[in-house]
Amino acid sequence: INAGRQGSLEAIRGALAEEENLDSAGQVVATIMHLGDVLALAGGRDVVLCSGPSTRNLNALAAKHAESSGFSAPQIETTEPLSLRLQAKGEGLEADTQILVTDKEMDINRKFKKAFCEPGNVDFCPPVNWVEALLSNFNMDEFVVKRKEQNGGDLEYSSAERLKEEFGEESLHPGDLKPSLAKAMNAAMLSIRDGMKKADLKKAQKKLDSYAKSLQKKKK
């Protein structure tokens, strides 16, 4: 509420991504909610906001708002966004291009099986990007690629750099990478799925499932 009172449409317009125009009330509400979230985090803590090209202006406004509210301005670090979209833009059903918190095991398996993964192409390889995300954000010590002995046996990666190198050299094949990634992703989502069993979250999941189905119908 306070963020909304202290803000202005001009400030919110300036917080949007460079290619984005202020066209709806939803953009105003989303910006104010972000300011409130950052303010809640900033209370008595050292906060670092990671910004990509689309959120740089938004986080700058949030830092300014936190400082004007009597808190230390959060530090802003510019990061290169890691694309986790499973298909190139415009390709595939929209619901199949993203991993959702409501995805079941069979959904994860299906999505990664259909994910774009051209042998040797590390410039755009969603499965490789997902391995990097798992290693850096899910406290995963290593990523294991299961292979038959006649294909060289299992591979273990503690860093995404070596995986990228071997995928680029085509010593790691998409047919081995994808199923191993699906298995690792399903394991990482176990705690999320347990949390989704709560009654109120079950209702939210039904709404998300309905939304996903509507996206598929629109694509057809």
GROMACS .gro file of C-alpha atoms in nm:
model
  220
    1ILE     CA    1   0.000   0.000   0.000
    2ASN     CA    2   0.276   0.242   0.095
    3ALA     CA    3   0.463   0.159  -0.226
    4GLY     CA    4   0.153   0.254  -0.423
    5ARG     CA    5   0.106   0.579  -0.233
    6GLN     CA    6   0.465   0.687  -0.286
    7GLY     CA    7   0.487   0.582  -0.649
    8SER     CA    8   0.381   0.762  -0.964
    9LEU     CA    9   0.278   0.648  -1.309
   10GLU     CA   10   0.581   0.824  -1.453
   11ALA     CA   11   0.814   0.629  -1.222
   12ILE     CA   12   0.639   0.303  -1.306
   13ARG     CA   13   0.661   0.378  -1.678
   14GLY     CA   14   1.034   0.433  -1.638
   15ALA     CA   15   1.071   0.101  -1.456
   16LEU     CA   16   0.942  -0.101  -1.751
   17ALA     CA   17   1.173  -0.278  -1.992
   18GLU     CA   18   1.292  -0.055  -2.275
   19GLU     CA   19   1.070  -0.222  -2.537
   20GLU     CA   20   0.762  -0.231  -2.309
   21ASN     CA   21   0.481   0.026  -2.300
   22LEU     CA   22   0.252   0.099  -2.006
   23ASP     CA   23  -0.075  -0.039  -2.139
   24SER     CA   24  -0.260  -0.196  -1.847
   25ALA     CA   25  -0.338  -0.166  -1.479
   26GLY     CA   26  -0.179  -0.508  -1.432
   27GLN     CA   27   0.164  -0.361  -1.508
   28VAL     CA   28   0.110  -0.096  -1.239
   29VAL     CA   29   0.001  -0.355  -0.981
   30ALA     CA   30   0.292  -0.588  -1.067
   31THR     CA   31   0.544  -0.305  -1.027
   32ILE     CA   32   0.401  -0.194  -0.693
   33MET     CA   33   0.403  -0.555  -0.567
   34HIS     CA   34   0.769  -0.586  -0.665
   35LEU     CA   35   0.853  -0.268  -0.473
   36GLY     CA   36   0.672  -0.410  -0.169
   37ASP     CA   37   0.854  -0.743  -0.196
   38VAL     CA   38   1.195  -0.575  -0.210
   39LEU     CA   39   1.100  -0.352   0.082
   40ALA     CA   40   1.008  -0.660   0.288
   41LEU     CA   41   1.343  -0.820   0.205
   42ALA     CA   42   1.542  -0.505   0.276
   43GLY     CA   43   1.431  -0.469   0.637
   44GLY     CA   44   1.757  -0.502   0.834
   45ARG     CA   45   1.930  -0.719   0.574
   46ASP     CA   46   2.190  -0.684   0.302
   47VAL     CA   47   2.000  -0.758  -0.018
   48VAL     CA   48   2.135  -0.825  -0.366
   49LEU     CA   49   1.897  -0.790  -0.662
   50CYS     CA   50   2.001  -0.979  -0.975
   51SER     CA   51   1.894  -0.795  -1.288
   52GLY     CA   52   1.874  -0.890  -1.651
   53PRO     CA   53   1.795  -0.648  -1.934
   54SER     CA   54   1.420  -0.668  -1.869
   55THR     CA   55   1.437  -0.603  -1.491
   56ARG     CA   56   1.723  -0.354  -1.464
   57ASN     CA   57   1.497  -0.046  -1.448
   58LEU     CA   58   1.248  -0.218  -1.217
   59ASN     CA   59   1.513  -0.312  -0.962
   60ALA     CA   60   1.665   0.037  -0.979
   61LEU     CA   61   1.326   0.180  -0.883
   62ALA     CA   62   1.289  -0.077  -0.604
   63ALA     CA   63   1.632   0.013  -0.462
   64LYS     CA   64   1.545   0.383  -0.472
   65HIS     CA   65   1.213   0.317  -0.299
   66ALA     CA   66   1.382   0.109  -0.024
   67GLU     CA   67   1.632   0.389   0.041
   68SER     CA   68   1.361   0.656   0.056
   69SER     CA   69   1.178   0.437   0.309
   70GLY     CA   70   1.475   0.445   0.548
   71PHE     CA   71   1.646   0.119   0.452
   72SER     CA   72   1.982   0.054   0.293
   73ALA     CA   73   1.952   0.048  -0.085
   74PRO     CA   74   1.986  -0.311  -0.214
   75GLN     CA   75   2.290  -0.388  -0.426
   76ILE     CA   76   2.208  -0.449  -0.792
   77GLU     CA   77   2.406  -0.700  -0.994
   78THR     CA   78   2.360  -0.737  -1.368
   79THR     CA   79   2.341  -1.098  -1.480
   80GLU     CA   80   2.308  -1.260  -1.819
   81PRO     CA   81   1.967  -1.427  -1.822
   82LEU     CA   82   1.972  -1.804  -1.871
   83SER     CA   83   1.698  -1.911  -2.112
   84LEU     CA   84   1.512  -2.215  -1.981
   85ARG     CA   85   1.252  -2.221  -2.256
   86LEU     CA   86   1.246  -2.571  -2.403
   87GLN     CA   87   1.182  -2.465  -2.762
   88ALA     CA   88   1.280  -2.173  -2.980
   89LYS     CA   89   1.042  -1.878  -2.959
   90GLY     CA   90   0.732  -1.945  -3.167
   91GLU     CA   91   0.792  -2.321  -3.173
   92GLY     CA   92   0.578  -2.583  -3.000
   93LEU     CA   93   0.275  -2.552  -2.774
   94GLU     CA   94   0.329  -2.276  -2.520
   95ALA     CA   95   0.240  -2.507  -2.231
   96ASP     CA   96   0.514  -2.748  -2.344
   97THR     CA   97   0.790  -2.488  -2.365
   98GLN     CA   98   0.809  -2.422  -1.989
   99ILE     CA   99   0.860  -2.635  -1.680
  100LEU     CA  100   0.577  -2.563  -1.434
  101VAL     CA  101   0.570  -2.627  -1.059
  102THR     CA  102   0.253  -2.830  -1.117
  103ASP     CA  103   0.416  -3.066  -1.368
  104LYS     CA  104   0.390  -3.434  -1.283
  105GLU     CA  105   0.668  -3.685  -1.351
  106MET     CA  106   0.522  -3.782  -1.688
  107ASP     CA  107   0.495  -3.414  -1.786
  108ILE     CA  108   0.863  -3.354  -1.710
  109ASN     CA  109   0.963  -3.666  -1.904
  110ARG     CA  110   0.753  -3.564  -2.204
  111LYS     CA  111   0.869  -3.202  -2.210
  112PHE     CA  112   1.239  -3.283  -2.194
  113LYS     CA  113   1.198  -3.558  -2.453
  114LYS     CA  114   1.053  -3.300  -2.696
  115ALA     CA  115   1.295  -3.020  -2.598
  116PHE     CA  116   1.518  -2.875  -2.869
  117CYS     CA  117   1.860  -3.039  -2.834
  118GLU     CA  118   2.070  -3.036  -3.151
  119PRO     CA  119   2.392  -3.241  -3.125
  120GLY     CA  120   2.694  -3.016  -3.075
  121ASN     CA  121   2.487  -2.696  -3.047
  122VAL     CA  122   2.563  -2.526  -2.714
  123ASP     CA  123   2.454  -2.180  -2.831
  124PHE     CA  124   2.089  -2.279  -2.790
  125CYS     CA  125   2.039  -2.599  -2.595
  126PRO     CA  126   1.766  -2.585  -2.329
  127PRO     CA  127   1.862  -2.918  -2.164
  128VAL     CA  128   2.220  -2.795  -2.115
  129ASN     CA  129   2.085  -2.471  -1.965
  130TRP     CA  130   1.864  -2.669  -1.729
  131VAL     CA  131   2.159  -2.875  -1.608
  132GLU     CA  132   2.343  -2.551  -1.535
  133ALA     CA  133   2.040  -2.423  -1.342
  134LEU     CA  134   2.014  -2.744  -1.139
  135LEU     CA  135   2.383  -2.741  -1.047
  136SER     CA  136   2.381  -2.376  -0.943
  137ASN     CA  137   2.037  -2.333  -0.785
  138PHE     CA  138   1.929  -2.670  -0.646
  139ASN     CA  139   2.238  -2.752  -0.439
  140MET     CA  140   2.312  -3.047  -0.664
  141ASP     CA  141   2.669  -3.170  -0.613
  142GLU     CA  142   2.686  -3.347  -0.947
  143PHE     CA  143   2.477  -3.434  -1.248
  144VAL     CA  144   2.495  -3.795  -1.363
  145VAL     CA  145   2.429  -3.905  -1.720
  146LYS     CA  146   2.334  -4.272  -1.729
  147ARG     CA  147   2.478  -4.464  -2.025
  148LYS     CA  148   2.520  -4.828  -2.116
  149GLU     CA  149   2.867  -4.974  -2.076
  150GLN     CA  150   2.898  -5.024  -2.452
  151ASN     CA  151   2.839  -4.650  -2.492
  152GLY     CA  152   3.117  -4.557  -2.251
  153GLY     CA  153   2.941  -4.590  -1.915
  154ASP     CA  154   2.801  -4.319  -1.688
  155LEU     CA  155   2.925  -3.959  -1.697
  156GLU     CA  156   2.946  -3.734  -1.390
  157TYR     CA  157   2.951  -3.355  -1.404
  158SER     CA  158   3.013  -3.121  -1.112
  159SER     CA  159   3.017  -2.815  -1.338
  160ALA     CA  160   2.817  -2.705  -1.641
  161GLU     CA  161   3.136  -2.593  -1.820
  162ARG     CA  162   3.266  -2.947  -1.874
  163LEU     CA  163   2.922  -3.068  -1.979
  164LYS     CA  164   2.899  -2.787  -2.236
  165GLU     CA  165   3.244  -2.873  -2.366
  166GLU     CA  166   3.168  -3.242  -2.410
  167PHE     CA  167   2.825  -3.173  -2.559
  168GLY     CA  168   2.986  -2.932  -2.805
  169GLU     CA  169   3.238  -3.203  -2.899
  170GLU     CA  170   2.943  -3.446  -2.939
  171SER     CA  171   3.093  -3.692  -2.692
  172LEU     CA  172   2.770  -3.640  -2.496
  173HIS     CA  173   2.460  -3.727  -2.701
  174PRO     CA  174   2.109  -3.575  -2.659
  175GLY     CA  175   1.968  -3.927  -2.631
  176ASP     CA  176   2.167  -3.977  -2.310
  177LEU     CA  177   2.135  -3.621  -2.177
  178LYS     CA  178   1.758  -3.583  -2.195
  179PRO     CA  179   1.640  -3.886  -1.992
  180SER     CA  180   1.908  -3.824  -1.727
  181LEU     CA  181   1.799  -3.460  -1.701
  182ALA     CA  182   1.433  -3.561  -1.666
  183LYS     CA  183   1.526  -3.798  -1.383
  184ALA     CA  184   1.729  -3.529  -1.203
  185MET     CA  185   1.453  -3.271  -1.248
  186ASN     CA  186   1.188  -3.503  -1.109
  187ALA     CA  187   1.408  -3.571  -0.806
  188ALA     CA  188   1.457  -3.197  -0.752
  189MET     CA  189   1.080  -3.139  -0.762
  190LEU     CA  190   0.987  -3.399  -0.500
  191SER     CA  191   0.965  -3.146  -0.217
  192ILE     CA  192   0.762  -2.909  -0.438
  193ARG     CA  193   0.514  -3.185  -0.519
  194ASP     CA  194   0.478  -3.271  -0.150
  195GLY     CA  195   0.394  -2.908  -0.078
  196MET     CA  196   0.139  -2.900  -0.360
  197LYS     CA  197  -0.068  -3.167  -0.181
  198LYS     CA  198  -0.211  -2.905   0.057
  199ALA     CA  199  -0.579  -2.832  -0.002
  200ASP     CA  200  -0.546  -2.466  -0.100
  201LEU     CA  201  -0.259  -2.542  -0.337
  202LYS     CA  202  -0.457  -2.825  -0.497
  203LYS     CA  203  -0.721  -2.569  -0.595
  204ALA     CA  204  -0.452  -2.344  -0.742
  205GLN     CA  205  -0.310  -2.640  -0.934
  206LYS     CA  206  -0.648  -2.713  -1.091
  207LYS     CA  207  -0.667  -2.353  -1.210
  208LEU     CA  208  -0.317  -2.374  -1.357
  209ASP     CA  209  -0.400  -2.703  -1.529
  210SER     CA  210  -0.710  -2.542  -1.677
  211TYR     CA  211  -0.503  -2.246  -1.797
  212ALA     CA  212  -0.245  -2.478  -1.956
  213LYS     CA  213  -0.521  -2.662  -2.143
  214SER     CA  214  -0.662  -2.332  -2.270
  215LEU     CA  215  -0.320  -2.241  -2.409
  216GLN     CA  216  -0.306  -2.570  -2.597
  217LYS     CA  217  -0.651  -2.512  -2.748
  218LYS     CA  218  -0.555  -2.160  -2.860
  219LYS     CA  219  -0.239  -2.293  -3.028
  220LYS     CA  220  -0.443  -2.548  -3.224
   0.00000   0.00000   0.00000
